[in-house]
Coordinates of N, CA and C in Angstrom, one line a residue:
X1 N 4.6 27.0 6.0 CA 4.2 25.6 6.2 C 3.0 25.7 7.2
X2 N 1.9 25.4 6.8 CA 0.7 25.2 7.7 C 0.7 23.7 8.6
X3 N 1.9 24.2 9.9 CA 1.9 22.9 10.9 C 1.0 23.1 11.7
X4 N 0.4 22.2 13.0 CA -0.1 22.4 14.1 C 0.2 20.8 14.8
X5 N 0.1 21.7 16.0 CA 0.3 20.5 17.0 C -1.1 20.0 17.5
X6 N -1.3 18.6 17.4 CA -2.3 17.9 17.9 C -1.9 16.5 18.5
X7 N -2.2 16.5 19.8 CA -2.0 14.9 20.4 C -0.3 14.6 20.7
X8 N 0.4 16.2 21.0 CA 1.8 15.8 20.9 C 2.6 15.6 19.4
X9 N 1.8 15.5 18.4 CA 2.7 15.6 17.3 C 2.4 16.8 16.6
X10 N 3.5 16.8 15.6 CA 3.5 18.4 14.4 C 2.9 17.6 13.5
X11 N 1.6 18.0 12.9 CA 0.5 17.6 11.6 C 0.2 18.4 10.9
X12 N -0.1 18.1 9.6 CA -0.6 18.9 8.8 C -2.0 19.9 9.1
X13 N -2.2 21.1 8.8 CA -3.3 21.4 8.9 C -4.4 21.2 8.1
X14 N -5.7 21.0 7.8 CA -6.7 20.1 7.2 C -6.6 20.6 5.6
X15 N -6.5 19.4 4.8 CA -6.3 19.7 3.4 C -6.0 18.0 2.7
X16 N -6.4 18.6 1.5 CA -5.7 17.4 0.2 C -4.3 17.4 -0.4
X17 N -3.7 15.9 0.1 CA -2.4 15.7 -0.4 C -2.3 14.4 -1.5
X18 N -1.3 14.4 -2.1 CA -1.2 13.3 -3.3 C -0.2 12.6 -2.9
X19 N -0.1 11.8 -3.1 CA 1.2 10.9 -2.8 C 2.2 10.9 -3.8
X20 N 3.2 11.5 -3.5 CA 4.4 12.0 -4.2 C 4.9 10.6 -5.1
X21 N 4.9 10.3 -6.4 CA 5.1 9.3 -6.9 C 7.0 8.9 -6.9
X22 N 7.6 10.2 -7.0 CA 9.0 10.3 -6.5 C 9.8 9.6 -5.8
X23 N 8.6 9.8 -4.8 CA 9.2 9.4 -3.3 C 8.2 8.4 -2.2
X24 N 8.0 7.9 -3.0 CA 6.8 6.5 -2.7 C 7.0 5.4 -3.7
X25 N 7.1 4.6 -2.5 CA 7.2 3.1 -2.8 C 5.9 2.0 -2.6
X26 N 5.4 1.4 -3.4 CA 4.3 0.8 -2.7 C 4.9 -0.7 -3.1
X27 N 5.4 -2.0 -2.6 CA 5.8 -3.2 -2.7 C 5.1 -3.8 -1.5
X28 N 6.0 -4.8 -2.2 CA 5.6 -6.3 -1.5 C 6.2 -7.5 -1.4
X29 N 6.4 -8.5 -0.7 CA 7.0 -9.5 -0.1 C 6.2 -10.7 0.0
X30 N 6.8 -11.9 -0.8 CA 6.2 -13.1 -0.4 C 7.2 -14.2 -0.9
X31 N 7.3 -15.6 -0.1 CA 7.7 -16.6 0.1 C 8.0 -17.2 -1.6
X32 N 9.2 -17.8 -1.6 CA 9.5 -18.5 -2.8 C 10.1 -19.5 -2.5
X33 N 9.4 -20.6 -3.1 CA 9.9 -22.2 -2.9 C 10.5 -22.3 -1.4
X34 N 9.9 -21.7 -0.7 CA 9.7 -21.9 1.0 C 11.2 -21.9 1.6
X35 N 11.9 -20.8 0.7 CA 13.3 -21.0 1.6 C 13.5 -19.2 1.4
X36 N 13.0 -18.4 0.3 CA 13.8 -17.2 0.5 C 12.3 -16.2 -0.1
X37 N 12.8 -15.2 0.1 CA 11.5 -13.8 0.2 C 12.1 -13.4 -1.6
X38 N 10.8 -13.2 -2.0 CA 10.8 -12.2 -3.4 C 10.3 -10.6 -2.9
X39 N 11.0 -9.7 -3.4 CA 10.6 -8.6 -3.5 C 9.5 -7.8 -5.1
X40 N 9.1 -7.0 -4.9 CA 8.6 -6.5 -6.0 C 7.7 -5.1 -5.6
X41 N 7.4 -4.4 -6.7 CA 6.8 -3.2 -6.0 C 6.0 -2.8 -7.2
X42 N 5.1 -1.6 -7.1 CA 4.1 -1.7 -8.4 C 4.7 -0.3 -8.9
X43 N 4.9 0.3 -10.4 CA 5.5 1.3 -10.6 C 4.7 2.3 -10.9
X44 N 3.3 2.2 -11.0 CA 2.4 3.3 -11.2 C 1.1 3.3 -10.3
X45 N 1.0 4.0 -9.6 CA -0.1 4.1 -8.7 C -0.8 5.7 -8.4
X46 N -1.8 6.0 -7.7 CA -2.5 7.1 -7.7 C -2.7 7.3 -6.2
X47 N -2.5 8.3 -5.4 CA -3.7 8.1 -4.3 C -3.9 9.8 -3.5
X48 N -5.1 9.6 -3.0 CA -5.2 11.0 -2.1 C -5.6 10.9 -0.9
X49 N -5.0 11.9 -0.1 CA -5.0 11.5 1.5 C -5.5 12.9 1.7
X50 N -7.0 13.0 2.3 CA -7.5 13.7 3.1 C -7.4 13.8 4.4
X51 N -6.6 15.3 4.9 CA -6.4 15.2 6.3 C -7.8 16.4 6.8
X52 N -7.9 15.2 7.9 CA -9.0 16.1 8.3 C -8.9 16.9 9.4
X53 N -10.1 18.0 9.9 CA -9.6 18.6 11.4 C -9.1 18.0 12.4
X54 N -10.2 17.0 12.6 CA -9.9 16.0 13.7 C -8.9 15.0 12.8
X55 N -7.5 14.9 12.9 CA -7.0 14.0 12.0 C -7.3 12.6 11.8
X56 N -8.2 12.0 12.8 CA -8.6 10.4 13.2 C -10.1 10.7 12.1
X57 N -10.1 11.6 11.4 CA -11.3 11.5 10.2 C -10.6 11.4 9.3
X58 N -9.5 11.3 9.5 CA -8.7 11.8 7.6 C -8.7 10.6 6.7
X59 N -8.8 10.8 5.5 CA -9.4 9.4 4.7 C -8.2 9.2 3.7
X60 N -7.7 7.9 3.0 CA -6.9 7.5 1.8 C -7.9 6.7 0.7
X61 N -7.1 7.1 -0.3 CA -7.7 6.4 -1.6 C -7.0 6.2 -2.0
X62 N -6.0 5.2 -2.4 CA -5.3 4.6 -3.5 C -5.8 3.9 -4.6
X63 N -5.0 4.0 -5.7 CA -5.4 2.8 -7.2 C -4.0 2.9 -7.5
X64 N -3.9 1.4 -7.7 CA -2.5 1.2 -8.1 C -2.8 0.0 -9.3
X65 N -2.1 0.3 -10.5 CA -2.3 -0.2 -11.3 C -1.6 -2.1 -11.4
X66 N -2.1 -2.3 -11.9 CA -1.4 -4.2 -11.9 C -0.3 -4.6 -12.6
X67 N -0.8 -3.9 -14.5 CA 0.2 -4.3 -15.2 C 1.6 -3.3 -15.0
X68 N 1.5 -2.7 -14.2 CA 2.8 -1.9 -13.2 C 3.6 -2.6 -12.6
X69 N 3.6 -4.2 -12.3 CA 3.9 -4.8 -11.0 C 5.5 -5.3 -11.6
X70 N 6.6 -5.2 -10.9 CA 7.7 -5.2 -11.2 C 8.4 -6.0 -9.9
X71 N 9.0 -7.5 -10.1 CA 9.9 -8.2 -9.0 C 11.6 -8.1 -9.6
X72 N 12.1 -7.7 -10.7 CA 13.0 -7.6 -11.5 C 13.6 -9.0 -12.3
X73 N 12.2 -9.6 -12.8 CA 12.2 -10.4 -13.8 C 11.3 -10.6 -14.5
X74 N 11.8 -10.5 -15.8 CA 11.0 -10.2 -16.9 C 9.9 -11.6 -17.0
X75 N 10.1 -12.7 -16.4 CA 9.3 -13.6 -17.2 C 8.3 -14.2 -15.7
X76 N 9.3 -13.8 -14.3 CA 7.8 -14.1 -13.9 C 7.0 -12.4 -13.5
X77 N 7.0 -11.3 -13.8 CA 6.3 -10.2 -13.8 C 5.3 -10.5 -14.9
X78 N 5.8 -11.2 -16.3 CA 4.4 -11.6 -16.7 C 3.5 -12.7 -16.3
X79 N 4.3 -13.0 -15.8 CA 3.3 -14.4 -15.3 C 2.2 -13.6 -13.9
X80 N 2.9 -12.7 -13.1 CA 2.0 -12.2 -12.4 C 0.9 -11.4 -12.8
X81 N 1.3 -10.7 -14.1 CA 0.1 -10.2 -14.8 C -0.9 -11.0 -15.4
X82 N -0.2 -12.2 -15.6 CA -1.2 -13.2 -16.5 C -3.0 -13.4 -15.7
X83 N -3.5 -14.3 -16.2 CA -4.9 -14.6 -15.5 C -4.5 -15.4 -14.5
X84 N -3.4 -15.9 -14.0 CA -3.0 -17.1 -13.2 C -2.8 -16.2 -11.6
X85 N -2.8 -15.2 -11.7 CA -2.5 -14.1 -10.3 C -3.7 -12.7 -10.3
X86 N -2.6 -11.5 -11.1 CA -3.3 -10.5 -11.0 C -4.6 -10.1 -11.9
X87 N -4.4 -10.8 -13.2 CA -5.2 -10.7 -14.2 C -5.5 -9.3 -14.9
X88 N -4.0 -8.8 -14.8 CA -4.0 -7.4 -15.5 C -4.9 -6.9 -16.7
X89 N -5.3 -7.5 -17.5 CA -6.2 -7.4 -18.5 C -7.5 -7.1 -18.3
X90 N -8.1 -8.2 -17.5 CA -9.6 -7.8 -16.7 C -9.6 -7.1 -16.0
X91 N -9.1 -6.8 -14.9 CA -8.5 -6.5 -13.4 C -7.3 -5.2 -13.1
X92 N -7.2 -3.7 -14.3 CA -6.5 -3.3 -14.0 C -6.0 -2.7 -13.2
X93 N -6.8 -2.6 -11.9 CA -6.9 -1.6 -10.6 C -6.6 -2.6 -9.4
X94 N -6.2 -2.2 -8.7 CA -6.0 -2.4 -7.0 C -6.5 -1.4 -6.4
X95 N -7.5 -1.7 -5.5 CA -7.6 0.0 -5.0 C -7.9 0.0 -3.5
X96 N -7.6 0.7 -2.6 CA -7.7 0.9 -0.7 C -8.6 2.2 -1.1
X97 N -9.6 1.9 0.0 CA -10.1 3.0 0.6 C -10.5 3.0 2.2
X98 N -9.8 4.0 2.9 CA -9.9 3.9 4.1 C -11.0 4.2 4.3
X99 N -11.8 3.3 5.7 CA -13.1 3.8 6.5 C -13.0 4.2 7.9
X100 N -11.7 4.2 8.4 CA -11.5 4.7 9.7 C -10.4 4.4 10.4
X101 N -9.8 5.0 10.8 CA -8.4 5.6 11.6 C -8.6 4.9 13.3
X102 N -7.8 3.9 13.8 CA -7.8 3.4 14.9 C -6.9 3.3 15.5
X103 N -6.8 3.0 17.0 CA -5.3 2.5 17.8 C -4.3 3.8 17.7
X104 N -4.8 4.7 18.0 CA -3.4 6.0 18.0 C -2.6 5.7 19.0
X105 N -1.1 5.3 18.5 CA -0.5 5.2 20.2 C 1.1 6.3 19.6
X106 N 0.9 7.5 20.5 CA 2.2 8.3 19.6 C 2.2 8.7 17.7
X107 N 2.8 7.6 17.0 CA 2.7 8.5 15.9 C 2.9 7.0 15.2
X108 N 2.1 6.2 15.8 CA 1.7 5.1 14.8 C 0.0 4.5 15.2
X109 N -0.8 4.7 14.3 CA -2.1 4.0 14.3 C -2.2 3.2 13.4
X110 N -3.8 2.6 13.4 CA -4.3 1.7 12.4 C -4.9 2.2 11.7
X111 N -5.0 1.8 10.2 CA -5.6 2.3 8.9 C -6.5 1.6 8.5
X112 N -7.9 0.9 9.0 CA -8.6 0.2 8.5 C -9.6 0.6 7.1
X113 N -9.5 -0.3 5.9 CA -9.8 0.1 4.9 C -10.4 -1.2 4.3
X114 N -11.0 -0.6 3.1 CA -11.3 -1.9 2.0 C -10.3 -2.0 0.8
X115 N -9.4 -3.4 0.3 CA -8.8 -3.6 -0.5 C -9.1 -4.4 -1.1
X116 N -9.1 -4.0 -2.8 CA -10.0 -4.6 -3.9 C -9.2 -4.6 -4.4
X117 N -8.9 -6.7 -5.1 CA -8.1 -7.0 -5.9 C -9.1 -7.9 -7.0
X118 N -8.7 -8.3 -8.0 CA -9.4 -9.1 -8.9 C -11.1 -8.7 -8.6
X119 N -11.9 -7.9 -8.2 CA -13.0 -7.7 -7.8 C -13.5 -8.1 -6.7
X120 N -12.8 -8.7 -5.8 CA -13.1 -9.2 -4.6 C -11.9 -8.2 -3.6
X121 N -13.0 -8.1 -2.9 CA -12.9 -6.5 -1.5 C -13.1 -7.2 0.2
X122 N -11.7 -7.2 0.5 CA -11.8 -7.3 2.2 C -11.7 -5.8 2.4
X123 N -12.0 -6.4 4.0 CA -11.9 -5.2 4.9 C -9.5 -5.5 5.1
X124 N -8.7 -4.9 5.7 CA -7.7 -5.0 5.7 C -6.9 -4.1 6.8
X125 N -6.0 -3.9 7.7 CA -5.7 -3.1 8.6 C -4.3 -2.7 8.7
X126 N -4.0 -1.7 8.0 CA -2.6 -1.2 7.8 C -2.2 -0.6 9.0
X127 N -1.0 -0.9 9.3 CA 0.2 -0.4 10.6 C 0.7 0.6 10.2
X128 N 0.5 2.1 10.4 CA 0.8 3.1 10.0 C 1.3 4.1 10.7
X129 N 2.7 4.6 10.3 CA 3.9 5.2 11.2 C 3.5 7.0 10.7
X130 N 3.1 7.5 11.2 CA 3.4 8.9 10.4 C 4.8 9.6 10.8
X131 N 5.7 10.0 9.9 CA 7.2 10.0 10.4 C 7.7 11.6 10.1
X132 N 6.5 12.4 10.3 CA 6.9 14.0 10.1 C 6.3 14.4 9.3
X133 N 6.1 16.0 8.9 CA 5.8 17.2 8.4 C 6.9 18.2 8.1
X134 N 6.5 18.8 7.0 CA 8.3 19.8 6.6 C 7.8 20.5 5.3
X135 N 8.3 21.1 5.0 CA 8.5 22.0 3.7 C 9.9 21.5 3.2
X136 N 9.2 21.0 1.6 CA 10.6 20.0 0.7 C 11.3 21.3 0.1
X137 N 12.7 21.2 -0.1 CA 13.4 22.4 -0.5 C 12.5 23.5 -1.6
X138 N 11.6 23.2 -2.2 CA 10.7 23.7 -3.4 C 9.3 24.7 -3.0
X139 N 9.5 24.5 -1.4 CA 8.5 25.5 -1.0 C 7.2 24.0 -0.7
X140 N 6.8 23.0 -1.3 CA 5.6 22.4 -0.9 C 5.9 22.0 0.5
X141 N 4.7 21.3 1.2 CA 4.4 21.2 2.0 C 3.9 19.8 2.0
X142 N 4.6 18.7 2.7 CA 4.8 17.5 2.7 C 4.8 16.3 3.9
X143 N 4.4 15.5 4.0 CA 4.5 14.6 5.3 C 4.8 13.4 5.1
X144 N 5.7 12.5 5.8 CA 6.1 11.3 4.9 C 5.3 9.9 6.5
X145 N 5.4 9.2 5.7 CA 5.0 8.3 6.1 C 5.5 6.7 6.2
X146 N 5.1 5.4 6.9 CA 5.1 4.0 6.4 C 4.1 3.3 6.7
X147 N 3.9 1.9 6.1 CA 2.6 1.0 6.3 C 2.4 0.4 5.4
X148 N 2.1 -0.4 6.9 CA 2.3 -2.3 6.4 C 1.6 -3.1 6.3
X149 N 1.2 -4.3 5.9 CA -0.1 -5.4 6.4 C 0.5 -6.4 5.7
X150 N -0.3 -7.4 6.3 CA -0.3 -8.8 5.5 C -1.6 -9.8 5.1
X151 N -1.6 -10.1 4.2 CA -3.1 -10.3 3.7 C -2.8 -12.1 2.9
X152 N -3.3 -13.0 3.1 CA -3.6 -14.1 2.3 C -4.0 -14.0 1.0
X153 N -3.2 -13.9 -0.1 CA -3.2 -13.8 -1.4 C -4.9 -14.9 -1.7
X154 N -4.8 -15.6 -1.1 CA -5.5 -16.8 -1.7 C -7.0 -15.7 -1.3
X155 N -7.3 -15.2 -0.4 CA -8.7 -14.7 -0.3 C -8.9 -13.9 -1.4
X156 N -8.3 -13.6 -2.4 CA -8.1 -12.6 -3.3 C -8.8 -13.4 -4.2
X157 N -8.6 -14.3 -4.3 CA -8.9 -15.0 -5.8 C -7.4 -15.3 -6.5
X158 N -6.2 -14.9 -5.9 CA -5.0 -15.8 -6.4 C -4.6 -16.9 -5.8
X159 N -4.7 -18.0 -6.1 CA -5.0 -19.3 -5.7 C -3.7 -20.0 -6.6
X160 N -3.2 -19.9 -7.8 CA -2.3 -20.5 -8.3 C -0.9 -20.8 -7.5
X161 N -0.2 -22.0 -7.5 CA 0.4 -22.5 -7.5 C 0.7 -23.5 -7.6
X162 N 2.3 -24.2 -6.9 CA 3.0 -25.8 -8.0 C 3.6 -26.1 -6.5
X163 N 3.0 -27.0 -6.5 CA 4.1 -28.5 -5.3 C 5.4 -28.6 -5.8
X164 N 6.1 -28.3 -5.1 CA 7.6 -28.9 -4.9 C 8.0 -30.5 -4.6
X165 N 8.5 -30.4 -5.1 CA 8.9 -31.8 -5.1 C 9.6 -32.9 -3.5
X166 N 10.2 -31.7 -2.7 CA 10.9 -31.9 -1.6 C 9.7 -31.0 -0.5
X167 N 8.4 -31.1 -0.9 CA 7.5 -30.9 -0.3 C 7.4 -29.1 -0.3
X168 N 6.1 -28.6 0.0 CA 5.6 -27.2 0.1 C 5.4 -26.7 -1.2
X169 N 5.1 -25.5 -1.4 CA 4.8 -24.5 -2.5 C 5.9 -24.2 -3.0
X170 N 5.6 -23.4 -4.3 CA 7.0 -22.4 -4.8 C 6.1 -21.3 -4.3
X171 N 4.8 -20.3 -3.9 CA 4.6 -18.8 -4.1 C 3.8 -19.4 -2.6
X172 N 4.6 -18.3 -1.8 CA 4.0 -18.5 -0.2 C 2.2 -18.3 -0.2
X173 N 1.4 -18.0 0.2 CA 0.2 -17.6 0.4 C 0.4 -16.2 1.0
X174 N 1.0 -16.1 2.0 CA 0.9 -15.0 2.6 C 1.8 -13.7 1.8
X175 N 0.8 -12.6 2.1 CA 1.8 -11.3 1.5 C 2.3 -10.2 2.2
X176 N 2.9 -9.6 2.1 CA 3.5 -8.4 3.2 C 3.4 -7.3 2.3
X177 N 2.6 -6.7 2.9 CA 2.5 -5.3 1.8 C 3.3 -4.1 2.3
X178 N 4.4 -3.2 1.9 CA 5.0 -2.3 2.6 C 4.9 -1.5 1.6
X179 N 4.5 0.0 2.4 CA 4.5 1.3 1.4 C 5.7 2.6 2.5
X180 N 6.3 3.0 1.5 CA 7.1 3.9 2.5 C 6.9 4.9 1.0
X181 N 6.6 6.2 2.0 CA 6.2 7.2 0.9 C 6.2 8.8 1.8
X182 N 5.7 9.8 0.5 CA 5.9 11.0 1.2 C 3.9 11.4 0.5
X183 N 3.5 12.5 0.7 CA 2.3 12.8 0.5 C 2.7 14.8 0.1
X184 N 2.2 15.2 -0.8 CA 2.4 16.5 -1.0 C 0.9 17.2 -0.9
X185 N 0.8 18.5 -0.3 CA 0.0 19.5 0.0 C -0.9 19.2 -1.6
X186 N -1.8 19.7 -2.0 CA -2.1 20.0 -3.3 C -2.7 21.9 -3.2
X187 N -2.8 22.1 -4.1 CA -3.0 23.5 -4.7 C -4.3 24.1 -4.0

């Protein structure tokens, strides 16, 4: 296992890792008819995490696909795919790309990146835990991680929704994005 110690923690030494699709989760969290949280998570995604010497250079790319997106119901998962949200048909990509590594405090920093949904790209700042380095029983070489944000659907261009009758929305505005995942060495 190619560990080293930098800043008090065990890190990878400089290289290209993939994000273990196994053992990665990439979901999400938002408000329903303003009384209880929906879960859901996307089932197919891509990403590569360049760690760099100085690790505060090391860069992410993800793409995570749309019509992937799974809350465990069949009829509103299409309606998220529909044109009325994610617009899976036009729109098949989500994609982050980090532009720089901030706020190191111990073994959580900030992930500041661009995330592009529907063709429209903020800037966005993920809460990022790095939670170890190891060799998985198979011999690779692995580091796992978490990270979080919350972003206003509506800046996206997802704007849909329906008044309740007893006042407020059924689909919150706000989103909670949570990824808890592992990243593997590559070849």
């Amino acid at each position: 296992m190619s560990i080293r110690e930098w800043e008090g923690l065990k890190v990878p030494t400089a290289g290209e890792f993939a994000l273990d699709k196994a053992h990665t989760r990439v979901g999400f969290v938002v408000k329903h008819m303003m009384v209880s949280k929906v879960r859901g998570h996307f089932a197919d995604f891509e990403g590569k995490i360049a760690i760099a010497e100085n690790p505060l250079e090391s860069s992410v790319d993800v793409v995570i696909k749309t019509g992937t997106i799974e809350t465990g119901a069949a009829d509103r998962d299409g309606h998220l795919r529909s044109d009325d949200f994610l617009g899976a048909d036009k729109f098949p990509e989500i994609t982050f790309r980090s532009k720089r590594v901030t706020d190191l405090s111990g073994n959580e920093f900030t992930l500041v990146g661009d995330l592009t949904v529907r063709d429209v790209t903020k800037e966005v700042e993920l809460k990022v835990e790095f939670n170890g380095a190891a060799n998985n029983p198979w011999g690779q070489e692995i580091f796992g991680y978490s990270a979080e944000t919350e972003i206003d659907r509506e800046d996206f261009g997802l704007t849909w929704n329906q008044a309740l009758e007893a006042g407020g929305v059924l689909v919150g505005k706000k989103v909670k994005i949570e990824i808890e995942g592992e990243a593997v060495r590559q070849a």
